[in-house]
Amino acid sequence: NYYSFGENIRYEIHIKNNAATKVDDITYRFTFSKVNEDPTTFFNIRLGKENLKTTYKLEKITPTATTVIVDKGVVPPNNIGPRSITGAAGLKATSYEALMAAAITPATGTGGEKVFCGPVDDPFFVDLGGIFDLGQTRAGAGAVDGLAKYNVHTIALKIPITSLLKAGVGVKKNILDPDYVIGVWASASRPQIRTLGADGAVTESGDWVQISRIGMPLTNEAVIPIGSKDKWNAGNPYAEDHARIDTFFTNPELALYMDDSKFGGAVPAFSKLRIQTASKTVLGAVDFRNGKDGLFVLKGNAALKGTALDDAVFGTYLLRDNQPRSVDLLPIFHMGVPNVAPYQLATGKTPGNPLSPGKPFINNFIPTDGDMLRLNMAVPVTPRNSTDFSNMGLLKAAVLGLTDARFNTTTTLQNIPNMDGFPNGRRLEDDVTTIELQAVGGVVLAAIGLWYDDYDYTKSMNPVTPQLGGVLGYSAGVGTNDTTFRVAFPYEQTPWNGFKIGGFPGVITAIDVPNDGLGIGAPAVVASMAYPNPFMTSTTIKYTVNMASKVKVNIYTSAGQFV
C-alpha cells in the first residue's frame, strides 16, 4: 500500500565536467533491493519487522573505473504512523527524525560523498490544476499547491566541489570560471524483457533500456509534447535529436498563449506575459513571437562581429530563420549562458544597443548541446537569512544588477545575490514555474537589453516600463513549499505522517491511555476517518474515551480542508 524505490531499476545521476568529451565524467548509480521480513502480516511494520524493507547499492562510475562506495545503504520506512514507528508493537524508534538521521551514509573512498535515500515531503510546489488547464495559473484566485502534504522518495547526494571538478583544475579564478561549471541530469533504466509466470513469479532480463530522464525542471512536463515524450525520455544530452526537439524551445507552445495574435485571449492569467513584437533597438524593431524572425533579421550584419551571434562564435547555432527563441530559451536549456555579449546585463550597454558590452553576469556555459541542469560552482551561496535572498533565482539577481545602486553603477564583475539560483543550478526554494513562464514571456531578452515594446530609449533611461513591471510582477500562484526546508543535509523535510487525515497535521486532542501491562499500549494520539454511505444523507462519527477527558473533534474533507 506504500510507495518505494523500484527493484530492477538503475537510478542514475550523471555529471558532465569536461566539455571535450561526449560521455559522462561521473555517474552515480543506485540499485535497490527489498525484503519482506514478516510475510504473515498485511501490515508494513509489525513487532520490529518491516515489509518492503529497502536497502541500496551505490556505484561511482568514471571513464576508467566502477567502484561500490555504499554497499548496504538503508532506506527509512514510510512514515506510516506512531504505532508503526515509535510504538512498542512497531519499530520502537525514538522518532521518525532519528530514522532519517541514521540513514545518512558516508560513502567509502576518497570522494567525501554523503548519501540519503528515502521518503521526504515533496519539495516541489506548483498549481498543477491551473498549469495543466492551458496554463491558467490562479494567483490570488484560489491557487492550490497540487503537491502539498504529499511525500516523494528522494535520492540526495552531498558532494565536495573538489570531487566534481574535472582533472587538473585548481583554485577558482573568479565567479565566471568555466572550469567550475558542471552539467547534471538523471535517468532511470529497466531491463528490456519482463516475464510474468503463471505462478506469479516475475523474471526480468535483457539489456538495460532508459525509460525516463530529467535535467532542467519542467522540460519533460511543459516543453516536450506528448507525441515526443517517449523518444525524448529514451535519449541523452550527448546525442539530442535536435531536428525533432529544438523547435519546442525556439517556438515554444506556451508562447502561443502569450501572444494576442494567436491564443493570448484564451488564458487571462498570462495577460502580463506578452511576447515582444517590436522590441526597440538601434538595429530596428525586433519581433519575437512564434514563427517570426527575432534576431535573425541581423544575420550577416557587421554589428554582430565578436558577439556570441557572430557566425564565427555561436551565430550559426543561435540565429535561426523563423525560430525567434533560439537566442534565449534554446541556449538556456541546452547550453547554458556564456559571458559573451549580448549575454551580459544591460547595465553599462550603449542605450538601445543590446549588442554592446554590458555588465558581466553569469557563466554556466557548457558547449555540450543537450538538456542538463548547469551550475557554476564558483558562485557563492546566498545565505537563506539574507534580506536579498529571493526564490526568483537568477531573475532576481538580474533585477538587482539592473536597478540596485550597489550593482548598477559599475560594469565590473560583482557577486550579485541569487546568482546561485535557478537556472544556475536549482535551489529547493526557487520558484521554477514562475521563472520559466516569465522566461517564455521574454524577461531574459529584456535583461540583456532587448526591451519590451513600451520602452523608448530615446525618451527615458529607465527600462522598467509598465510592460516589464507586469512581467516581473507575474506569479504562478504558488511561490513556496508547504513546509520548511532543513538547514542541513538532506535539506528536504520529514515526510508527512500517514496516520493524520490526508497527511494534514490538524489539532488532535491527546488522550492518555493507561498501560495495559504488555508494554504495547496505544500511543497518546487518537484520530478517526468517517466516510458517508452514498445512500445516506448523513455521517455519524463515534468516539470513545476510557476516562473523563476534554474532547475536541475536528472534521476535514478528504482533501484536507477544515470543515
Coordinates of C-alpha atoms in Angstrom, one line a residue, residues 88-499:
A88 CA 6.1 -1.0 21.1
A89 CA 4.3 -3.1 18.6
G90 CA 6.1 -1.4 15.8
L91 CA 9.8 -0.4 15.3
K92 CA 10.1 1.2 18.8
A93 CA 12.2 4.0 17.2
T94 CA 12.9 7.1 19.2
S95 CA 11.4 9.2 16.4
Y96 CA 11.0 9.3 12.7
E97 CA 13.6 12.0 12.6
A98 CA 16.1 9.6 14.2
L99 CA 15.4 7.1 11.4
M100 CA 16.2 9.7 8.8
A101 CA 19.4 10.8 10.6
A102 CA 20.6 7.2 10.8
A103 CA 20.0 6.7 7.1
I104 CA 22.6 9.4 6.1
T105 CA 25.5 7.4 5.0
P106 CA 29.1 8.4 4.4
A107 CA 30.5 6.8 1.2
T108 CA 33.7 4.9 1.2
G109 CA 36.6 6.0 -0.9
T110 CA 38.2 9.5 -1.4
G111 CA 35.2 11.3 -2.8
G112 CA 33.8 12.5 0.5
E113 CA 30.2 12.0 -0.5
K114 CA 27.2 11.7 1.9
V115 CA 24.1 9.9 0.8
F116 CA 20.4 9.8 1.8
C117 CA 17.7 7.8 0.1
G118 CA 14.2 7.8 1.5
P119 CA 10.8 9.4 1.7
V120 CA 10.5 13.1 2.3
D121 CA 8.0 15.9 1.9
D122 CA 7.7 16.6 -1.8
P123 CA 9.8 19.7 -2.2
F124 CA 8.3 20.8 -5.5
F125 CA 5.4 23.4 -5.4
V126 CA 3.1 24.2 -8.3
D127 CA -0.6 24.9 -9.0
L128 CA -1.0 21.7 -11.1
G129 CA -4.7 22.3 -11.6
G130 CA -4.0 25.7 -13.2
I131 CA -0.9 24.9 -15.2
F132 CA -2.5 21.9 -17.0
D133 CA -5.7 23.9 -17.7
L134 CA -3.9 25.5 -20.6
G135 CA -1.6 27.3 -18.2
Q136 CA -4.3 29.3 -16.4
T137 CA -2.5 29.8 -13.1
R138 CA -4.6 31.1 -10.3
A139 CA -2.5 33.6 -8.4
G140 CA -4.7 35.5 -6.0
A141 CA -7.8 33.5 -7.0
G142 CA -7.6 30.1 -5.3
A143 CA -4.2 28.8 -6.4
V144 CA -3.6 25.4 -4.8
D145 CA -0.3 23.6 -4.4
G146 CA -1.1 20.3 -6.1
L147 CA 1.7 18.6 -4.3
A148 CA 1.1 20.0 -0.8
K149 CA 1.2 17.4 2.0
Y150 CA 2.4 14.7 -0.4
N151 CA 5.5 12.6 0.1
V152 CA 8.1 11.6 -2.5
H153 CA 11.1 9.2 -2.4
T154 CA 14.3 11.2 -2.9
I155 CA 17.9 10.4 -3.7
A156 CA 20.2 13.1 -2.2
L157 CA 23.9 13.4 -2.5
K158 CA 26.2 15.9 -0.8
I159 CA 29.5 16.0 -2.7
P160 CA 32.6 18.2 -2.2
I161 CA 33.2 20.6 -5.1
T162 CA 36.7 19.2 -5.4
S163 CA 35.2 15.8 -6.2
L164 CA 33.1 17.3 -9.1
L165 CA 35.9 19.2 -10.8
K166 CA 37.5 17.9 -14.0
A167 CA 41.0 16.6 -13.6
G168 CA 43.8 19.2 -13.2
V169 CA 41.5 22.1 -12.2
G170 CA 42.9 24.1 -9.2
V171 CA 41.7 27.1 -7.2
K172 CA 38.9 29.1 -8.9
K173 CA 39.9 32.3 -10.6
N174 CA 36.5 34.1 -10.2
I175 CA 32.8 33.5 -10.4
L176 CA 32.9 33.3 -14.2
D177 CA 35.4 30.4 -14.1
P178 CA 34.3 28.0 -16.9
D179 CA 36.3 25.2 -15.3
Y180 CA 33.9 25.3 -12.3
V181 CA 30.8 24.6 -14.5
I182 CA 29.1 21.2 -14.4
G183 CA 26.0 19.8 -16.0
V184 CA 23.8 17.3 -14.2
W185 CA 21.0 15.1 -15.4
A186 CA 19.3 12.0 -14.0
S187 CA 17.8 8.9 -15.6
A188 CA 16.0 5.6 -14.8
S189 CA 16.5 2.4 -16.8
R190 CA 14.9 -1.0 -16.7
P191 CA 15.7 -4.5 -18.2
Q192 CA 14.3 -4.9 -21.7
I193 CA 12.2 -8.0 -21.0
R194 CA 9.8 -8.7 -18.2
T195 CA 8.2 -12.2 -18.0
L196 CA 5.2 -12.9 -15.8
G197 CA 5.0 -16.5 -14.7
A198 CA 1.8 -18.5 -14.1
D199 CA 2.8 -18.9 -10.5
G200 CA 3.1 -15.1 -10.0
A201 CA 6.9 -15.1 -10.4
V202 CA 8.4 -12.1 -12.3
T203 CA 11.6 -12.5 -14.3
E204 CA 13.5 -9.6 -15.8
S205 CA 16.2 -9.9 -18.3
G206 CA 17.9 -8.4 -21.4
D207 CA 19.7 -5.1 -22.0
W208 CA 19.1 -2.1 -19.8
V209 CA 16.8 0.4 -21.5
Q210 CA 16.5 4.0 -20.4
I211 CA 12.8 4.9 -19.8
S212 CA 13.0 8.4 -18.2
R213 CA 15.3 11.3 -17.7
I214 CA 15.3 14.9 -16.4
G215 CA 17.8 17.8 -16.4
M216 CA 16.2 21.2 -16.5
P217 CA 13.0 21.3 -14.4
L218 CA 9.7 21.2 -16.4
T219 CA 11.3 20.3 -19.7
N220 CA 9.6 17.0 -19.9
E221 CA 6.4 18.3 -18.3
A222 CA 5.8 21.7 -20.1
V223 CA 8.1 21.8 -23.2
I224 CA 8.2 18.3 -24.8
P225 CA 4.8 17.5 -26.4
I226 CA 3.0 14.2 -25.7
G227 CA 3.9 12.7 -29.0
S228 CA 7.6 13.1 -28.4
K229 CA 7.9 12.3 -24.7
D230 CA 8.8 8.6 -25.0
K231 CA 11.6 9.2 -27.5
W232 CA 12.9 12.2 -25.5
N233 CA 12.9 10.1 -22.3
A234 CA 15.0 7.4 -24.0
G235 CA 17.6 9.9 -25.2
N236 CA 20.5 11.8 -23.5
P237 CA 22.1 15.2 -23.7
Y238 CA 25.1 14.0 -25.7
A239 CA 23.0 12.9 -28.7
E240 CA 19.9 15.0 -28.7
D241 CA 17.6 14.6 -31.6
H242 CA 17.9 18.3 -32.5
A243 CA 15.9 18.1 -35.7
R244 CA 13.0 16.9 -33.7
I245 CA 13.1 18.8 -30.4
D246 CA 14.8 22.2 -31.0
T247 CA 11.7 23.8 -32.3
F248 CA 9.9 23.1 -29.0
F249 CA 12.3 25.7 -27.5
T250 CA 12.7 28.0 -30.4
N251 CA 8.9 28.3 -31.0
P252 CA 7.5 27.2 -27.6
E253 CA 3.9 26.1 -27.3
L254 CA 3.3 28.2 -24.2
A255 CA 4.3 31.4 -26.1
L256 CA 1.1 31.0 -28.2
Y257 CA -0.9 31.9 -25.1
M258 CA 1.2 35.0 -24.5
D259 CA 0.5 36.4 -28.0
D260 CA -2.7 38.2 -28.7
S261 CA -2.4 37.5 -32.4
K262 CA -2.6 33.7 -31.5
F263 CA -4.4 32.5 -28.4
G264 CA -3.5 35.1 -25.8
G265 CA -7.1 35.8 -25.0
A266 CA -7.7 32.2 -24.1
V267 CA -5.5 32.4 -21.0
P268 CA -6.2 35.6 -19.0
A269 CA -3.7 34.6 -16.3
F270 CA -0.9 35.2 -18.9
S271 CA -2.1 38.8 -19.7
K272 CA 1.1 40.2 -18.2
L273 CA 3.3 37.8 -20.1
R274 CA 3.2 39.3 -23.6
I275 CA 6.0 38.5 -26.1
Q276 CA 7.9 41.4 -27.6
T277 CA 6.5 42.3 -31.0
A278 CA 8.5 45.5 -31.7
S279 CA 11.4 45.4 -29.3
K280 CA 13.2 48.8 -29.9
T281 CA 16.9 48.8 -30.6
V282 CA 19.2 50.9 -32.7
L283 CA 19.2 48.0 -35.1
G284 CA 15.4 48.2 -35.7
A285 CA 12.2 46.7 -34.2
V286 CA 12.5 43.0 -33.4
D287 CA 9.6 40.6 -33.3
F288 CA 10.0 37.5 -31.0
R289 CA 6.6 35.9 -31.5
N290 CA 6.4 32.3 -32.7
G291 CA 7.3 32.0 -36.3
K292 CA 8.8 35.5 -36.6
D293 CA 12.5 36.2 -37.4
G294 CA 13.6 37.5 -34.0
L295 CA 17.3 38.5 -34.2
F296 CA 17.7 36.5 -37.4
V297 CA 17.0 39.9 -39.1
L298 CA 20.6 40.8 -38.1
K299 CA 22.1 37.8 -39.9
G300 CA 25.3 39.0 -41.7
N301 CA 25.2 42.4 -40.1
A302 CA 28.7 43.7 -39.3
A303 CA 27.5 44.7 -35.8
L304 CA 27.5 41.1 -34.8
K305 CA 31.3 40.7 -35.1
G306 CA 32.8 39.5 -31.9
T307 CA 29.5 38.8 -30.2
A308 CA 28.0 35.4 -29.5
L309 CA 25.8 35.9 -32.5
D310 CA 28.8 36.1 -34.9
D311 CA 28.9 33.1 -37.2
A312 CA 32.5 32.6 -36.1
V313 CA 31.3 32.2 -32.5
F314 CA 27.9 30.7 -32.0
G315 CA 25.9 32.5 -34.6
T316 CA 25.1 29.5 -36.8
Y317 CA 23.5 27.9 -33.7
L318 CA 21.7 30.9 -32.2
L319 CA 20.4 32.7 -35.3
R320 CA 17.7 30.6 -37.0
D321 CA 15.2 31.7 -39.5
N322 CA 11.6 31.8 -38.1
Q323 CA 12.8 30.4 -34.8
P324 CA 12.9 33.6 -32.7
R325 CA 13.6 32.0 -29.3
S326 CA 16.8 30.3 -30.5
V327 CA 18.6 33.3 -28.9
D328 CA 17.3 32.9 -25.3
L329 CA 15.3 29.8 -24.5
L330 CA 17.3 27.3 -26.5
P331 CA 20.7 28.2 -25.1
I332 CA 19.3 28.5 -21.5
F333 CA 18.0 24.9 -21.7
H334 CA 20.7 23.3 -23.9
M335 CA 24.0 25.1 -23.5
G336 CA 23.9 27.5 -20.5
V337 CA 24.7 31.2 -20.6
P338 CA 28.2 32.3 -21.8
N339 CA 29.7 35.6 -20.6
V340 CA 29.8 37.0 -24.1
A341 CA 27.8 39.9 -25.5
P342 CA 24.9 40.2 -25.8
Y343 CA 24.5 37.8 -22.9
Q344 CA 25.5 40.4 -20.3
L345 CA 23.3 42.6 -18.2
A346 CA 22.0 45.7 -20.0
T347 CA 23.7 47.8 -17.2
G348 CA 26.6 49.7 -19.0
K349 CA 25.4 48.9 -22.5
T350 CA 25.0 51.7 -25.1
P351 CA 21.3 52.8 -24.8
G352 CA 19.3 50.8 -27.4
N353 CA 22.2 48.6 -28.4
P354 CA 21.9 45.2 -26.8
L355 CA 25.0 44.0 -28.8
S356 CA 27.4 46.4 -26.9
P357 CA 29.3 45.1 -23.9
G358 CA 27.5 45.2 -20.6
K359 CA 27.9 44.1 -17.0
P360 CA 29.4 40.6 -16.7
F361 CA 26.8 38.5 -15.1
I362 CA 27.0 34.7 -15.2
N363 CA 28.8 31.9 -17.0
N364 CA 27.3 28.4 -16.7
F365 CA 28.0 27.5 -20.3
I366 CA 29.0 24.0 -21.4
P367 CA 29.1 23.5 -25.1
T368 CA 27.5 20.1 -24.8
D369 CA 24.3 20.8 -26.6
G370 CA 21.7 19.0 -24.6
D371 CA 19.3 19.2 -21.7
M372 CA 21.2 19.4 -18.4
L373 CA 20.9 21.5 -15.3
R374 CA 24.0 23.6 -15.3
L375 CA 25.8 25.1 -12.3
N376 CA 28.8 27.3 -11.9
M377 CA 30.1 26.0 -8.6
A378 CA 32.4 29.1 -8.2
V379 CA 29.4 31.3 -7.4
P380 CA 29.0 31.8 -3.7
V381 CA 25.8 30.7 -1.9
T382 CA 23.4 33.4 -1.0
P383 CA 22.6 33.0 2.7
R384 CA 19.0 32.0 3.3
N385 CA 18.6 34.6 6.1
S386 CA 19.9 37.4 3.8
T387 CA 17.4 40.2 3.1
D388 CA 18.5 39.8 -0.5
F389 CA 17.6 36.1 -0.8
S390 CA 14.8 35.5 -3.3
N391 CA 13.2 32.4 -4.7
M392 CA 13.2 34.1 -8.1
G393 CA 16.9 33.0 -8.5
L394 CA 18.8 34.4 -11.4
L395 CA 16.0 36.7 -12.5
K396 CA 16.1 38.4 -9.1
A397 CA 19.9 38.7 -9.5
A398 CA 19.3 40.3 -12.9
V399 CA 16.8 42.8 -11.4
L400 CA 19.4 43.8 -8.7
G401 CA 22.1 44.2 -11.3
L402 CA 19.8 46.5 -13.4
T403 CA 18.1 48.5 -10.7
D404 CA 20.1 48.4 -7.4
A405 CA 22.6 51.1 -6.8
R406 CA 25.0 48.6 -5.2
F407 CA 25.3 46.9 -8.6
N408 CA 24.1 49.0 -11.4
T409 CA 26.6 51.8 -11.2
T410 CA 29.5 49.8 -12.5
T411 CA 30.3 47.3 -15.3
T412 CA 32.8 45.4 -13.2
L413 CA 32.2 41.8 -12.2
Q414 CA 30.4 41.5 -8.9
N415 CA 28.9 38.7 -7.0
I416 CA 25.2 39.7 -7.1
P417 CA 22.9 37.9 -4.6
N418 CA 20.9 35.0 -6.1
M419 CA 23.4 34.3 -8.9
D420 CA 23.4 30.8 -7.3
G421 CA 19.7 30.4 -8.1
F422 CA 17.9 28.8 -11.0
P423 CA 18.7 28.4 -13.8
N424 CA 22.3 28.4 -12.5
G425 CA 21.6 25.2 -10.6
R426 CA 18.3 24.9 -8.8
R427 CA 17.9 25.7 -5.1
L428 CA 14.9 23.9 -3.5
E429 CA 13.3 27.2 -2.7
D430 CA 13.5 28.5 -6.3
D431 CA 10.1 29.1 -7.9
V432 CA 11.0 27.4 -11.2
T433 CA 7.4 27.5 -12.5
T434 CA 7.2 31.3 -12.3
I435 CA 10.7 31.8 -13.5
E436 CA 10.2 29.6 -16.6
L437 CA 6.9 31.3 -17.5
Q438 CA 8.5 34.7 -17.2
A439 CA 11.3 33.5 -19.4
V440 CA 8.9 32.3 -22.1
G441 CA 7.4 35.8 -21.8
G442 CA 10.7 37.3 -22.8
V443 CA 12.2 38.6 -19.5
V444 CA 15.6 37.2 -20.3
L445 CA 15.6 39.2 -23.5
A446 CA 14.8 42.3 -21.6
A447 CA 17.6 41.7 -19.1
I448 CA 20.2 41.9 -21.9
G449 CA 18.7 45.0 -23.4
L450 CA 16.0 43.7 -25.8
W451 CA 13.4 45.7 -24.0
Y452 CA 9.6 45.4 -24.2
D453 CA 7.6 47.3 -26.8
D454 CA 6.6 50.2 -24.5
Y455 CA 10.3 51.2 -23.9
D456 CA 11.7 54.1 -25.8
Y457 CA 15.4 54.6 -25.1
T458 CA 15.3 58.0 -26.8
K459 CA 13.0 59.3 -24.2
S460 CA 13.9 57.5 -21.0
M461 CA 16.8 55.7 -19.5
N462 CA 14.6 53.7 -17.1
P463 CA 13.9 50.3 -18.8
V464 CA 11.4 49.2 -16.1
T465 CA 8.3 50.1 -18.1
P466 CA 4.8 49.0 -17.2
Q467 CA 5.1 46.1 -19.5
L468 CA 8.3 44.9 -18.0
G469 CA 7.0 45.6 -14.5
G470 CA 4.0 43.4 -15.2
V471 CA 6.2 40.5 -16.3
L472 CA 8.3 40.9 -13.2
G473 CA 5.2 41.0 -11.0
Y474 CA 3.7 37.9 -12.5
S475 CA 3.3 34.9 -10.2
A476 CA 2.3 31.4 -11.0
G477 CA 0.2 31.4 -7.8
V478 CA 2.2 29.1 -5.5
G479 CA 5.5 30.5 -4.5
T480 CA 6.7 28.4 -1.6
N481 CA 6.7 24.8 -0.5
D482 CA 4.1 23.6 2.0
T483 CA 6.7 23.3 4.8
T484 CA 10.2 24.5 5.6
F485 CA 13.4 23.1 4.3
R486 CA 16.1 21.7 6.6
V487 CA 19.2 23.7 7.0
A488 CA 21.4 20.6 6.9
F489 CA 21.7 17.6 4.6
P490 CA 19.5 16.1 3.2
Y491 CA 17.8 19.6 3.3
E492 CA 14.4 18.2 2.5
Q493 CA 11.9 17.8 5.3
T494 CA 10.5 14.9 7.2
P495 CA 7.7 13.0 5.3
W496 CA 4.1 13.6 6.3
N497 CA 2.6 11.2 8.7
G498 CA 0.1 8.9 7.1
F499 CA -1.8 8.4 10.3

